Short mmCIF file of C-alpha atoms in Angstrom, two decimals:
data_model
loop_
_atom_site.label_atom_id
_atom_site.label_comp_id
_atom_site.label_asym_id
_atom_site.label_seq_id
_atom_site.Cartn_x
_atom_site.Cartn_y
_atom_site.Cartn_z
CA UNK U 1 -6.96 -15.48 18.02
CA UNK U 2 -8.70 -14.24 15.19
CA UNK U 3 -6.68 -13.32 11.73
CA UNK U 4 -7.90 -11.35 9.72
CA UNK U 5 -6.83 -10.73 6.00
CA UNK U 6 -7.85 -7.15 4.52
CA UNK U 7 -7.40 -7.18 1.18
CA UNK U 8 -8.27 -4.86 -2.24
CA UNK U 9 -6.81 -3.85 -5.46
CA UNK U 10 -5.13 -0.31 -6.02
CA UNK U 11 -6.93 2.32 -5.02
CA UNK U 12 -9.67 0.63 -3.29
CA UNK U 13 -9.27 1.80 0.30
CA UNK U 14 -7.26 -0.18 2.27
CA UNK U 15 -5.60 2.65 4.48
CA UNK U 16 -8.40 3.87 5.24
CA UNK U 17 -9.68 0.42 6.40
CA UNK U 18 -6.84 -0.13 8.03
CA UNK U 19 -6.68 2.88 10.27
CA UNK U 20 -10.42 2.27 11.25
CA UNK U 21 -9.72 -1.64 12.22
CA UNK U 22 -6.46 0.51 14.46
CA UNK U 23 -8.67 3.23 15.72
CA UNK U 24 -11.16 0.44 17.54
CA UNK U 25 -7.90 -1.16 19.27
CA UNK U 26 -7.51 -3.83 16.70
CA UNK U 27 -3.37 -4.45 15.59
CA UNK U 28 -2.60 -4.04 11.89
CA UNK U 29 0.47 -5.27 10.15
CA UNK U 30 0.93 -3.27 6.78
CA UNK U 31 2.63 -5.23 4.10
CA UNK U 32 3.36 -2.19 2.19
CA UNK U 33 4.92 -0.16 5.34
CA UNK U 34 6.87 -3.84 5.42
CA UNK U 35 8.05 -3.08 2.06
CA UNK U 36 9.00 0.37 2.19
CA UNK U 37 11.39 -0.79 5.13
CA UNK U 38 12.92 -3.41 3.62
CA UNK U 39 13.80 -1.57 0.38
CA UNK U 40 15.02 1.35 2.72
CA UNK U 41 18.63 -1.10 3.10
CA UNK U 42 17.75 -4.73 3.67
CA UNK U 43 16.96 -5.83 0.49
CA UNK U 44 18.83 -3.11 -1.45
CA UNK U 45 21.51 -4.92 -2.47
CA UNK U 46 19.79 -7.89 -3.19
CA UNK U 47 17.56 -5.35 -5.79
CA UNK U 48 20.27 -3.66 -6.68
CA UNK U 49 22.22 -7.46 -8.11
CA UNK U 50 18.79 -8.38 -9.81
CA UNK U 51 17.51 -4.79 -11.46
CA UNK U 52 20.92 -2.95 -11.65
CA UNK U 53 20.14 0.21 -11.54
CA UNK U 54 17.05 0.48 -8.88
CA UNK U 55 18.73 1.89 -6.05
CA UNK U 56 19.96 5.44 -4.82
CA UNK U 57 22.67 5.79 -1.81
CA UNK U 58 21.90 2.31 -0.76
CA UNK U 59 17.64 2.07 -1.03
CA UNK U 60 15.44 0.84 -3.41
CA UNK U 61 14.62 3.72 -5.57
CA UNK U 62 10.78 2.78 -6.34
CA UNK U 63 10.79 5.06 -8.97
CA UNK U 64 13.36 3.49 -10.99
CA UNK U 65 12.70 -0.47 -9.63
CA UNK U 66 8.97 0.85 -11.79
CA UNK U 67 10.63 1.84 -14.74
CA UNK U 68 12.39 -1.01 -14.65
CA UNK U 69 9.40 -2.99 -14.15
CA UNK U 70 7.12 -1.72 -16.84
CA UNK U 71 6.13 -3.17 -19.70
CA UNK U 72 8.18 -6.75 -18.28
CA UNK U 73 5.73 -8.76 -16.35
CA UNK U 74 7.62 -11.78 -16.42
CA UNK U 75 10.26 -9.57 -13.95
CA UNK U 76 7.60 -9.05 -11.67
CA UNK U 77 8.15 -12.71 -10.21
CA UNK U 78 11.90 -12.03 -10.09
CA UNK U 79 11.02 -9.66 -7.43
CA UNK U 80 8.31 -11.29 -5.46
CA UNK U 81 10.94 -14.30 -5.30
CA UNK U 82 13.10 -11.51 -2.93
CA UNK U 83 10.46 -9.79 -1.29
CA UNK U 84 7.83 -11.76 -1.04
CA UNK U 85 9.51 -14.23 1.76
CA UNK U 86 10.74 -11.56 3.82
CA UNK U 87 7.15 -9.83 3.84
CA UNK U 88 5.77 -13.32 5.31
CA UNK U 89 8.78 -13.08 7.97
CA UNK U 90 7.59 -10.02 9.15
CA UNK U 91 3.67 -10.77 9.43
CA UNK U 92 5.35 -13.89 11.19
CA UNK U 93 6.86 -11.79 13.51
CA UNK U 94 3.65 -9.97 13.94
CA UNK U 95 1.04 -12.37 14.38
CA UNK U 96 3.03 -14.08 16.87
CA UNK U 97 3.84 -11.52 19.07
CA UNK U 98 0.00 -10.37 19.35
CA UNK U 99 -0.79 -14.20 19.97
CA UNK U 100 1.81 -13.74 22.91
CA UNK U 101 -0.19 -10.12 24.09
CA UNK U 102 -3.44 -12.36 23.85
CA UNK U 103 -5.08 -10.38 21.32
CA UNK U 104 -8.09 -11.57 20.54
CA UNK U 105 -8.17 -10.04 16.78
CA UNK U 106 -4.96 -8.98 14.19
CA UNK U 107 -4.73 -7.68 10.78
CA UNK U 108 -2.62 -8.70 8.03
CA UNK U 109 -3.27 -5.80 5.29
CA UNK U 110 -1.98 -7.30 2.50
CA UNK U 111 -2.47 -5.83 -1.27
CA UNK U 112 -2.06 -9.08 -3.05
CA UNK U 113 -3.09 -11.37 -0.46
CA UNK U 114 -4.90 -13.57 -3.32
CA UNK U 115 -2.50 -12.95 -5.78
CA UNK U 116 0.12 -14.44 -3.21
CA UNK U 117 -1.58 -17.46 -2.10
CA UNK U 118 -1.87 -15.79 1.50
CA UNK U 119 -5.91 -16.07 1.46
CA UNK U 120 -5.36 -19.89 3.04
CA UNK U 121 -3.39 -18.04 6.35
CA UNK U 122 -6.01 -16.03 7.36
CA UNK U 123 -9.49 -17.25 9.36
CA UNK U 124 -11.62 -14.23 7.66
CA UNK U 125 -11.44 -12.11 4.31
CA UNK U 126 -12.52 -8.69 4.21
CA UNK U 127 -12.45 -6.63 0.49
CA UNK U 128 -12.40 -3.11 0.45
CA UNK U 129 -14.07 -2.11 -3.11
CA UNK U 130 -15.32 0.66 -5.27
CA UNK U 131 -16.14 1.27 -8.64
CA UNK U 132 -13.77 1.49 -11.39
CA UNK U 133 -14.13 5.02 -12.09
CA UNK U 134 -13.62 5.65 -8.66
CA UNK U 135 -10.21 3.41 -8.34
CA UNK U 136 -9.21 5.00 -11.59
CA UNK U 137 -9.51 8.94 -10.47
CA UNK U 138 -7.93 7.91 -7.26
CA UNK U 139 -4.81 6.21 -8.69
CA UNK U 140 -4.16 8.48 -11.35
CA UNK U 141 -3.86 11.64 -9.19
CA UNK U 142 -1.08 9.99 -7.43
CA UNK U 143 2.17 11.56 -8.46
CA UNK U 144 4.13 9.47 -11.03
CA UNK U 145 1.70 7.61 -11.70
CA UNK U 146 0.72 6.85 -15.43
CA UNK U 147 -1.82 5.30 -17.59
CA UNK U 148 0.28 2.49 -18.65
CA UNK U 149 2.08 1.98 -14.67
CA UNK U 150 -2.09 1.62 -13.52
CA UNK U 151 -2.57 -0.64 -16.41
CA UNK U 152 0.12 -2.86 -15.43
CA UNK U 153 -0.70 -2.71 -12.13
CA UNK U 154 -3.97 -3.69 -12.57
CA UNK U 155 -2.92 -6.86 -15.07
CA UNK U 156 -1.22 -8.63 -12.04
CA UNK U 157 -4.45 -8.04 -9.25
CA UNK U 158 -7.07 -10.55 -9.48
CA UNK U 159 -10.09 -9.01 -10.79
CA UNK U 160 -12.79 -7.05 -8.71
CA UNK U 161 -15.68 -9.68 -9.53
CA UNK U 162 -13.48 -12.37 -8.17
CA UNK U 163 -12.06 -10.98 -4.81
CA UNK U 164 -15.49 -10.17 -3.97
CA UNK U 165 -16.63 -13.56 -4.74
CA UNK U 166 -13.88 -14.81 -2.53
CA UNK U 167 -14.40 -12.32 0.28
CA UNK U 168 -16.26 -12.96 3.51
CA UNK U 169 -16.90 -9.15 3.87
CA UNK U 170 -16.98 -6.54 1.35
CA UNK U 171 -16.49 -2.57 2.15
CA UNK U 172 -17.99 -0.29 0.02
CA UNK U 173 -15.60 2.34 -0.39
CA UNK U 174 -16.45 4.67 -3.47
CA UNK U 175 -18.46 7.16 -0.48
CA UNK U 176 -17.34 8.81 2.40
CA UNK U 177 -14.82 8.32 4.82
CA UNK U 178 -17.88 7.65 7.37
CA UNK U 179 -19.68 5.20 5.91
CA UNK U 180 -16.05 2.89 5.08
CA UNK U 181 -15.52 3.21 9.06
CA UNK U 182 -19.32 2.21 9.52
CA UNK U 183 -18.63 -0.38 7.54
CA UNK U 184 -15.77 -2.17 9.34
CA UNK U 185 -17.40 -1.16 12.76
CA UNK U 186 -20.28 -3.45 11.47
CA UNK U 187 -17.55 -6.21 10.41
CA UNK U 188 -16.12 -5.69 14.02
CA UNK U 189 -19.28 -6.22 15.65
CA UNK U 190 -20.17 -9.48 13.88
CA UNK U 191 -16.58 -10.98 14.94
CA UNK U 192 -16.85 -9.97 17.87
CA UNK U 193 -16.33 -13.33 20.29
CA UNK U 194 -15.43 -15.13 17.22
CA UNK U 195 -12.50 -18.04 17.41
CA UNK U 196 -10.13 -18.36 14.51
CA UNK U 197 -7.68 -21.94 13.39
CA UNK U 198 -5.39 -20.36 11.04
CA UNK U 199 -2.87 -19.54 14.05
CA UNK U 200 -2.67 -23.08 14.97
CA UNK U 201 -2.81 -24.35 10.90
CA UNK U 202 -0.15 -22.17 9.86
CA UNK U 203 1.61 -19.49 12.33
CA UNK U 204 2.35 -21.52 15.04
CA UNK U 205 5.62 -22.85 15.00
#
C-alpha cells in the first residue's frame, strides 16, 4: 500500500485536497477531525489538569485552550506531549485497517506532519500551497481568529519555502476549486500502480 502524507500550513487548502483525494475513492484520515474528537471527552480531563480552565461541560473548549495558548509557545509542547500520541494511535488504527481492506492508496492529512517528525511515515509528500496574501485573507475571515492567534500560528509551521522543498508534489491552491482537484487528479494519475515501504518500515506491527 501506498501512504500518502498531505500536508500545508494554515489556510493553504488541505480540505479541499482532501475531499478531492475522497471523491476519486481514495481513504483519508483527518488529523484535525482526530482532534476535534478527542477534545470532545477523551482528552478533556487530561487538558483540563494541564490548562485549568480549557474546558466547558466536559470538552476542550478551543476557544479558551487558544487563549490560553497565546503569546506562550513554550506551552504549545505541553500539549502536543497529550495529543500528539493519541493522534498517531488513531492514523494507526487507520492505516491498518485499509492495509486489511487491501487498499492500494491512504491518506494521512496531517497539518504539521513536518513539524511532528511524521514526514519519515509516509512513502509520498504532497503540499498544498498558495501565496501569502492568499493564506492571510483566508485565515483571517475565520471567526475568532486574530492577527496575533495567525501570527502565532504561523511561528510554529515550518516555512512555505521549506515544505515545498521537502514535498514530492506541490498543489497550487491560491485559484479555483477546479484547478486544486486537477491538480491532485494529476498526482493520482502519476501514483497510480505505484508500491509504497513505509507500511512495512513503520505501521506494521
Amino acid at each position: 500500500m501506498l501512504i500518502v502524507g498531505l500536508t500545508g500550513s494554515i489556510g493553504m487548502g488541505k480540505s479541499t485536497a482532501a475531499a478531492r483525494f475522497l471523491e476519486r475513492g481514495i481513504p483519508v484520515f483527518d488529523a484535525d477531525r482526530e482532534v476535534h474528537r478527542l477534545y470532545a471527552g477523551p482528552l478533556a480531563d487530561e487538558i483540563e489538569q494541564a490548562f485549568p480552565g480549557a474546558t466547558t461541560d466536559g470538552k476542550v473548549d478551543r476557544a479558551k485552550l487558544s487563549a490560553l495558548l497565546l503569546g506562550k509557545p513554550e506551552k504549545f509542547a505541553d500539549l502536543e506531549r497529550i495529543v500528539h500520541p493519541r493522534i498517531r494511535a488513531g492514523e494507526r488504527r487507520f492505516i491498518q485497517a485499509e492495509h486489511a481492506k487491501g487498499a492500494p492508496t491512504a491518506v494521512l492529512e496531517v497539518p504539521l506532519l513536518f513539524e511532528a517528525g511524521g514526514y519519515g511515515a509516509v512513502d509520498v509528500i504532497v503540499v498544498v500551497s498558495a501565496d501569502e496574501a492568499t493564506q492571510r485573507a483566508r485565515v483571517l475571515s475565520r471567526p475568532g481568529m486574530t492577527e496575533s492567534k495567525f501570527a502565532t500560528i504561523r511561528s510554529r509551521q515550518l516555512s512555505e519555502e521549506k515544505k515545498r522543498a521537502l514535498a514530492d508534489f506541490v498543489v497550487e491552491t491560491a485559484g479555483t476549486v477546479e484547478s486544486c482537484n486537477s491538480q491532485i487528479d494529476a498526482v493520482i494519475d502519476k501514483l497510480r500502480g505505484r508500491d509504497g515501504d513505509a507500511f512495512d518500515r513503520y505501521w506494521r506491527d
